[in-house]
mmCIF file of C-alpha atoms in Angstrom:
data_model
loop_
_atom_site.group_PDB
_atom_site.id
_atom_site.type_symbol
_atom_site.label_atom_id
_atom_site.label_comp_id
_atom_site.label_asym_id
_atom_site.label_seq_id
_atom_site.Cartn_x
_atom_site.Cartn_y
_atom_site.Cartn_z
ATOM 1 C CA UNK A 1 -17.631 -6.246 -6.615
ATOM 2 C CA UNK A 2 -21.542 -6.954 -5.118
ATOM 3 C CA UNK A 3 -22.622 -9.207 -8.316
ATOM 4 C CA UNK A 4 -19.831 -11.576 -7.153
ATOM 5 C CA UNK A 5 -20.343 -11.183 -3.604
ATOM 6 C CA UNK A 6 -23.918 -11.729 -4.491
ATOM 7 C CA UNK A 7 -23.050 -14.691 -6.347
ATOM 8 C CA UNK A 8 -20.702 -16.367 -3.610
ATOM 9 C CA UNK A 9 -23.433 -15.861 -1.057
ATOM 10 C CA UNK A 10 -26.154 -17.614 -3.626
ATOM 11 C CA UNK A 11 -24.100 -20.806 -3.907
ATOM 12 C CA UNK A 12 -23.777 -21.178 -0.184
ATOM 13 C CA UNK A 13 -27.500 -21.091 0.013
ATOM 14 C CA UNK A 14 -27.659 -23.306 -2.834
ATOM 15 C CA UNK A 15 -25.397 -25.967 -1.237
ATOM 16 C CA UNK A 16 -27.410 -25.348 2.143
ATOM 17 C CA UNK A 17 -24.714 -23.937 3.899
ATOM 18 C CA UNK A 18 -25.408 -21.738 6.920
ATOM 19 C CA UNK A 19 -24.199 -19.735 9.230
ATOM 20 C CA UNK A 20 -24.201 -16.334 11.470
ATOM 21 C CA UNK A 21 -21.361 -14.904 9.366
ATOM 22 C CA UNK A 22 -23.011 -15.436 6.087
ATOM 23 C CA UNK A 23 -26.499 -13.734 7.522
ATOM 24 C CA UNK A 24 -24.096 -10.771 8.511
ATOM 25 C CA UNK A 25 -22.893 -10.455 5.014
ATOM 26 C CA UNK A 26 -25.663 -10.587 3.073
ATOM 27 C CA UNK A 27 -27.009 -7.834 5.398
ATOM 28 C CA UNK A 28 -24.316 -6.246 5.060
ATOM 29 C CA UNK A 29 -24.267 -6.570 0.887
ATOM 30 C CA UNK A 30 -28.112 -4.860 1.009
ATOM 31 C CA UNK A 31 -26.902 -2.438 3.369
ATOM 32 C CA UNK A 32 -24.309 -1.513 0.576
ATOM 33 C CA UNK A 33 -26.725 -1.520 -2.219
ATOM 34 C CA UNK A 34 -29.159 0.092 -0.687
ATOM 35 C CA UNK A 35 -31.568 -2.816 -0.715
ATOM 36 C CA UNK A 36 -33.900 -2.282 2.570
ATOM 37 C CA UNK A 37 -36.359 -4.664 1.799
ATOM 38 C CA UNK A 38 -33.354 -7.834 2.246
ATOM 39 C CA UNK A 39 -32.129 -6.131 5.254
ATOM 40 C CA UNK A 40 -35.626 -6.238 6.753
ATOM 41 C CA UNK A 41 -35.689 -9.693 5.815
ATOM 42 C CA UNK A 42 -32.548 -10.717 7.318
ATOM 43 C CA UNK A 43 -33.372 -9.500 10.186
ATOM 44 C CA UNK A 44 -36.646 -11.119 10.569
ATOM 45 C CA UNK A 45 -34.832 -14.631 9.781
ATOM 46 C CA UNK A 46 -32.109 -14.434 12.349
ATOM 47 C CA UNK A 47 -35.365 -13.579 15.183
ATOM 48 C CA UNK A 48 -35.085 -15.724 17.991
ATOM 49 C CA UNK A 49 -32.475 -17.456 16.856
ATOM 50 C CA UNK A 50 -29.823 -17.229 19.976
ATOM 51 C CA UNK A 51 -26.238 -15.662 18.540
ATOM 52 C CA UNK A 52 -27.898 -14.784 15.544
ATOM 53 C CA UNK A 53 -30.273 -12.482 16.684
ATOM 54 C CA UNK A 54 -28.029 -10.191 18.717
ATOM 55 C CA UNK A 55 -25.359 -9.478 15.650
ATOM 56 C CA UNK A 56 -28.797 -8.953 13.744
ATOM 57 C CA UNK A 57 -29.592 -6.201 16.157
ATOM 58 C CA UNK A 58 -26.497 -4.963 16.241
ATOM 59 C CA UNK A 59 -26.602 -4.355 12.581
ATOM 60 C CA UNK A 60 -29.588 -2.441 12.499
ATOM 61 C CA UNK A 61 -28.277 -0.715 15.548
ATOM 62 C CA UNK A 62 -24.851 0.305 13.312
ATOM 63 C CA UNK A 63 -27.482 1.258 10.183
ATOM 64 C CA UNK A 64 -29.305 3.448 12.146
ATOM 65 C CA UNK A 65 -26.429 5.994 13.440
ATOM 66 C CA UNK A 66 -25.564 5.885 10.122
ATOM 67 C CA UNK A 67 -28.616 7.549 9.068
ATOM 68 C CA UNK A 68 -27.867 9.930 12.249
ATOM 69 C CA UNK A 69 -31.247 8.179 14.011
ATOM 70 C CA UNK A 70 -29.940 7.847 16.792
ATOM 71 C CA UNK A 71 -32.873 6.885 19.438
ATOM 72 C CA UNK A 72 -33.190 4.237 16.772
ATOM 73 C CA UNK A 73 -29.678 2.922 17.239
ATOM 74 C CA UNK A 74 -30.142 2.995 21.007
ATOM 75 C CA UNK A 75 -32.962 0.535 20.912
ATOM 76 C CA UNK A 76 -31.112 -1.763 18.983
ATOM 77 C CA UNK A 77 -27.697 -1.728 20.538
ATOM 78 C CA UNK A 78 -29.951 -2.237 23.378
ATOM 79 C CA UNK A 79 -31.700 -5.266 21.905
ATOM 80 C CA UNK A 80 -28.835 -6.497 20.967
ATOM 81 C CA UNK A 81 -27.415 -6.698 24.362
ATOM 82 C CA UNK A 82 -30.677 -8.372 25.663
ATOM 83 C CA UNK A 83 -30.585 -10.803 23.157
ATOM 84 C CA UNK A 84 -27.095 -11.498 23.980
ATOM 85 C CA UNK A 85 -27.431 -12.027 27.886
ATOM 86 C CA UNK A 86 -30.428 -14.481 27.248
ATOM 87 C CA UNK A 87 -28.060 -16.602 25.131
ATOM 88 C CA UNK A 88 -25.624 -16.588 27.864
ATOM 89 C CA UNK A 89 -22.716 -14.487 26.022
ATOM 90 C CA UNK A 90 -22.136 -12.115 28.733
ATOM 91 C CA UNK A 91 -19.011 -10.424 26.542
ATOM 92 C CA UNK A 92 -21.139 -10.313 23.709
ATOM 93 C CA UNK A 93 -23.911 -8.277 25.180
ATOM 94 C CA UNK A 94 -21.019 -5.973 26.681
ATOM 95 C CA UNK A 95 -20.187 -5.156 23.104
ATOM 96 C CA UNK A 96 -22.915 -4.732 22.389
ATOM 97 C CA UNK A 97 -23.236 -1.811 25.211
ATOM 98 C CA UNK A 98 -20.254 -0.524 23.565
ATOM 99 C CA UNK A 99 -20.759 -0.060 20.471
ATOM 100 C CA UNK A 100 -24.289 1.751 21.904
ATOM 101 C CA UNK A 101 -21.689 3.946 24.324
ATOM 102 C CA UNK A 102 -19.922 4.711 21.059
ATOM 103 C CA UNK A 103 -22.164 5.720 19.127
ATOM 104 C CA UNK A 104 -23.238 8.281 21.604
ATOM 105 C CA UNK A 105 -20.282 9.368 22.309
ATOM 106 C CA UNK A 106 -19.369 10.369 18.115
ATOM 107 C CA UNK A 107 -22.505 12.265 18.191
ATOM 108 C CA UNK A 108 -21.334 14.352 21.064
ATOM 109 C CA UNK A 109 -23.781 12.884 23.676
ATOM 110 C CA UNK A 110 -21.048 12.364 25.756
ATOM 111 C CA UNK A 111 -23.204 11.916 29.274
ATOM 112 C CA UNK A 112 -25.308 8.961 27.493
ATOM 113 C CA UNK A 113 -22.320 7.294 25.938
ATOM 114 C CA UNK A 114 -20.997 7.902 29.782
ATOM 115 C CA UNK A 115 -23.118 5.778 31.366
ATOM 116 C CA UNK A 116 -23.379 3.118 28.896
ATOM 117 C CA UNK A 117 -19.577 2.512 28.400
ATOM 118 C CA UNK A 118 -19.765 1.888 32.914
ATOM 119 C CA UNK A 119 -23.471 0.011 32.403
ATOM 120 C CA UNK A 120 -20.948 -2.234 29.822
ATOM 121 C CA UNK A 121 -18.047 -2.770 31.796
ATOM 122 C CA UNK A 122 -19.511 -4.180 34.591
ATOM 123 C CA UNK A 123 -21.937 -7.095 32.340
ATOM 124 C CA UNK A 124 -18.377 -9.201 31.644
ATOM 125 C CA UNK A 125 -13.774 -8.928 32.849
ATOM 126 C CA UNK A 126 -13.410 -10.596 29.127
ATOM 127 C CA UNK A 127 -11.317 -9.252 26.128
ATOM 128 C CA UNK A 128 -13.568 -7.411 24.416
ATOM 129 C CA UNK A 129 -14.739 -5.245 27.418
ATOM 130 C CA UNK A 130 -10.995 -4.702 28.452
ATOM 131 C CA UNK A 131 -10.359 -2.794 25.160
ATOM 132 C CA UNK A 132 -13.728 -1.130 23.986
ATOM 133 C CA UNK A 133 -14.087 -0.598 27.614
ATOM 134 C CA UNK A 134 -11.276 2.220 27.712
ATOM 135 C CA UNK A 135 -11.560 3.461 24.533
ATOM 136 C CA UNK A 136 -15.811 3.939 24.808
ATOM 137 C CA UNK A 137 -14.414 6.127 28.514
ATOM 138 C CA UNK A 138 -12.278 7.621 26.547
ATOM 139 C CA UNK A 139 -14.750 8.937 23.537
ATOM 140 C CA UNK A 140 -17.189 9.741 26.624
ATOM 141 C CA UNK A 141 -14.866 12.124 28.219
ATOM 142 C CA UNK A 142 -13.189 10.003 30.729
ATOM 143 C CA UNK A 143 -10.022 10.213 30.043
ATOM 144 C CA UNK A 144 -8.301 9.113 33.333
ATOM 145 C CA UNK A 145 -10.329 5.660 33.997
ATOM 146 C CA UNK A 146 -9.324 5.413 29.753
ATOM 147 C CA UNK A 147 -5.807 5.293 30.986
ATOM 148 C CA UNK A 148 -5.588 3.489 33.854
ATOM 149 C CA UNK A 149 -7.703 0.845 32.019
ATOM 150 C CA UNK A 150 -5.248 0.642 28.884
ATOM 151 C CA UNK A 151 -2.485 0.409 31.133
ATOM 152 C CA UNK A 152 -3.613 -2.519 32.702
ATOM 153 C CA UNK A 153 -4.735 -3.953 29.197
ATOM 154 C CA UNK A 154 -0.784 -3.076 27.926
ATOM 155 C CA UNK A 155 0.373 -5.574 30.992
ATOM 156 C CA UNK A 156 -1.681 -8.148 30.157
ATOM 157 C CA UNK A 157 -1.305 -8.715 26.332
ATOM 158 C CA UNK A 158 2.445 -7.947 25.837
ATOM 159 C CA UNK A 159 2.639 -9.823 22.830
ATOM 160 C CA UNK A 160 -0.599 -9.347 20.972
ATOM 161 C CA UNK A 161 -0.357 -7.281 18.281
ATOM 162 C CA UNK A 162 -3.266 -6.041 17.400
ATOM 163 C CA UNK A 163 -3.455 -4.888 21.333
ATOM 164 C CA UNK A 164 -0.558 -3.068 21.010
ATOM 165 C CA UNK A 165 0.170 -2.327 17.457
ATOM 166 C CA UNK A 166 -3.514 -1.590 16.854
ATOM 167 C CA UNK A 167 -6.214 -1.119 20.053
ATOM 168 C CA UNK A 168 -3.208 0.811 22.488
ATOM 169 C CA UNK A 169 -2.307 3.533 20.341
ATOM 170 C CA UNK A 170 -6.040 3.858 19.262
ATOM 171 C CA UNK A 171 -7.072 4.085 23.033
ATOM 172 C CA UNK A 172 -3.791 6.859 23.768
ATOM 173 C CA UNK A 173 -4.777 8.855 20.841
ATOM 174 C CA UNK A 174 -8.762 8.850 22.439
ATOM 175 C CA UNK A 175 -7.020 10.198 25.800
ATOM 176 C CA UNK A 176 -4.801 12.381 23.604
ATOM 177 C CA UNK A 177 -7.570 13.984 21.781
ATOM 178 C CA UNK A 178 -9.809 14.335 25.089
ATOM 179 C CA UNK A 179 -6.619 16.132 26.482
ATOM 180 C CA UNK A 180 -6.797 18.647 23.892
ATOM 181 C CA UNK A 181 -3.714 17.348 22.625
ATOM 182 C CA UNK A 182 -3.621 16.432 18.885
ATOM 183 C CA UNK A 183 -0.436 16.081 17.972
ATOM 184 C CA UNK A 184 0.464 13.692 20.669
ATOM 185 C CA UNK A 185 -2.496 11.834 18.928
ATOM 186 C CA UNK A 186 -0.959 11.419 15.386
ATOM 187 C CA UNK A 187 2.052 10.261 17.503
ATOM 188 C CA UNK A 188 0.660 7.909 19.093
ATOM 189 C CA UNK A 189 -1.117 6.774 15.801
ATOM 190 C CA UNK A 190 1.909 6.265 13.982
ATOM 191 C CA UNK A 191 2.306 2.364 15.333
ATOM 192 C CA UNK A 192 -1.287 1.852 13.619
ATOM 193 C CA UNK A 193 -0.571 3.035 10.760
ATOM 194 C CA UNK A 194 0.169 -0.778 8.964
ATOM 195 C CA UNK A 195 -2.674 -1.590 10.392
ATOM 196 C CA UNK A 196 -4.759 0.792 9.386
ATOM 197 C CA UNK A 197 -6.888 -1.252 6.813
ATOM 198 C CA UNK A 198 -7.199 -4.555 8.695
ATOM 199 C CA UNK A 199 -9.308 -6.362 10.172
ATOM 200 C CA UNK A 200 -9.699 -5.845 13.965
ATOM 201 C CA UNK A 201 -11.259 -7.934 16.616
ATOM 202 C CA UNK A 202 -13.949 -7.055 18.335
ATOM 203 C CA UNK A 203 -14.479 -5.734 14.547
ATOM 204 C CA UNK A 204 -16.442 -2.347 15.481
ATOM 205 C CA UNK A 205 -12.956 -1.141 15.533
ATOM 206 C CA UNK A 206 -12.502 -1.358 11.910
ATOM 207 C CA UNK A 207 -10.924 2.593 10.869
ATOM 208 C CA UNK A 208 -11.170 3.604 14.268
ATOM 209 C CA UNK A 209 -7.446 4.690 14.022
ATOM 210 C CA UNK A 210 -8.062 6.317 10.943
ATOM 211 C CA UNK A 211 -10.858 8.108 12.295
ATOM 212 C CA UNK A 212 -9.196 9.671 15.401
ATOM 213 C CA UNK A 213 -5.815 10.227 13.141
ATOM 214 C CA UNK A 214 -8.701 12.323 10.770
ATOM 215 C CA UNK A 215 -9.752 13.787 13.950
ATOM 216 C CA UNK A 216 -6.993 15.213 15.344
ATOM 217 C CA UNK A 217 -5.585 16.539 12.224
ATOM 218 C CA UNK A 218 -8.783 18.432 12.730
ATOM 219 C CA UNK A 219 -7.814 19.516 16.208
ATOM 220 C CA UNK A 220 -4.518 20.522 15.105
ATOM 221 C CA UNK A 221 -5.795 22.648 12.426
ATOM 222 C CA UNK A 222 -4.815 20.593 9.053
ATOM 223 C CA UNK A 223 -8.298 19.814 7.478
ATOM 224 C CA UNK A 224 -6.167 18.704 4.136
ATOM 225 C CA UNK A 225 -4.551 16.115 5.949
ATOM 226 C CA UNK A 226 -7.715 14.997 7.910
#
């Protein structure tokens, strides 16, 4: 429905209200209607701006390995982690580092995504790092730091859900599938599954259990189901 997000994001600007989030979706509505001039000029307007700029970056960073350029993602995810630690949001810029570790790591570059996943974990302790961190080791071929990190991450949050209803089985079934193990993968999956569609924080998450569930159906030799 873009004419009505369209229109929703007009009367905000129209009643001069302003934020990061609203930048993000209006790149995020060109993105979807293939509208590169507005996502250009998005990401001019959020320049300089400190906690703008970086989810800017970080945008263009996400565009990019969509469009499988992938030296071109680097230099944003990297931006966007500069942009980040200028502004003093130390997490932020390790997400950032993630999501650049990630990226390498789905395109099989597994020595890159390697040593940007340990680069990431050591920028910031917080939330964020604690469960990209394992799961970015665990897409980069490290599959015993993955586990030793998302055990310590399954002691700490005992009652989250989304920890362990949503980013723990997502993490196992990254160790699963780097253990050649696929079925143990859809498993694990199976406590993500009403989950599946939401909305996950940090948000580069979003389908990453139906991704690896896609994956290992792969693995396991069911392309129907993947």
């Amino acid at each position: 429905q873009f004419d009505k997000a369209r229109s929703v994001l007009q009367q905000a600007q129209e009643r001069k209200v302003e934020n990061e989030y609203l930048a993000e979706n209006r790149y995020l509505l060109a993105f979807l209607t293939g509208n590169e001039k507005e996502m250009k000029r998005e990401l001019a307007a959020t320049a300089g701006k400190p906690g703008w700029e970086d989810q800017s970056l970080a945008l263009q960073s996400a565009t990019e390995a969509y469009f499988g350029r992938l030296a071109k993602a680097a230099e944003f995810s990297g931006r966007a982690g500069e942009s980040a630690l200028q502004a003093e949001a130390k997490e932020t810029a390790a997400t950032w580092g993630f999501y650049g570790a990630l990226h390498d790591a789905e395109a099989g570059m597994l020595n890159a995504s390697l040593r940007k996943a340990t680069a990431a974990l050591a920028i910031s302790p917080g939330k964020a790092t604690q469960i990209l961190g394992p799961l970015s080791l665990a897409r980069s071929g490290d599959a015993r730091r993955a586990q030793a990190l998302a055990d310590q991450l399954a002691k700490q949050y005992p009652s989250d859900t989304m920890v362990q209803h949503y980013w723990l089985p997502t993490i196992r079934a990254a160790v699963d599938l780097n253990n050649h193990d696929p079925a143990k993968a859809i498993e694990d999956l199976q406590a993500a599954l009403p989950y599946d569609l939401g909305s996950p924080n940090p948000d580069f998450g979003l389908m990453y259990p139906s991704y690896l569930r896609g994956v290992a159906y792969l693995q396991a030799g069911h392309p129907e189901k993947a």
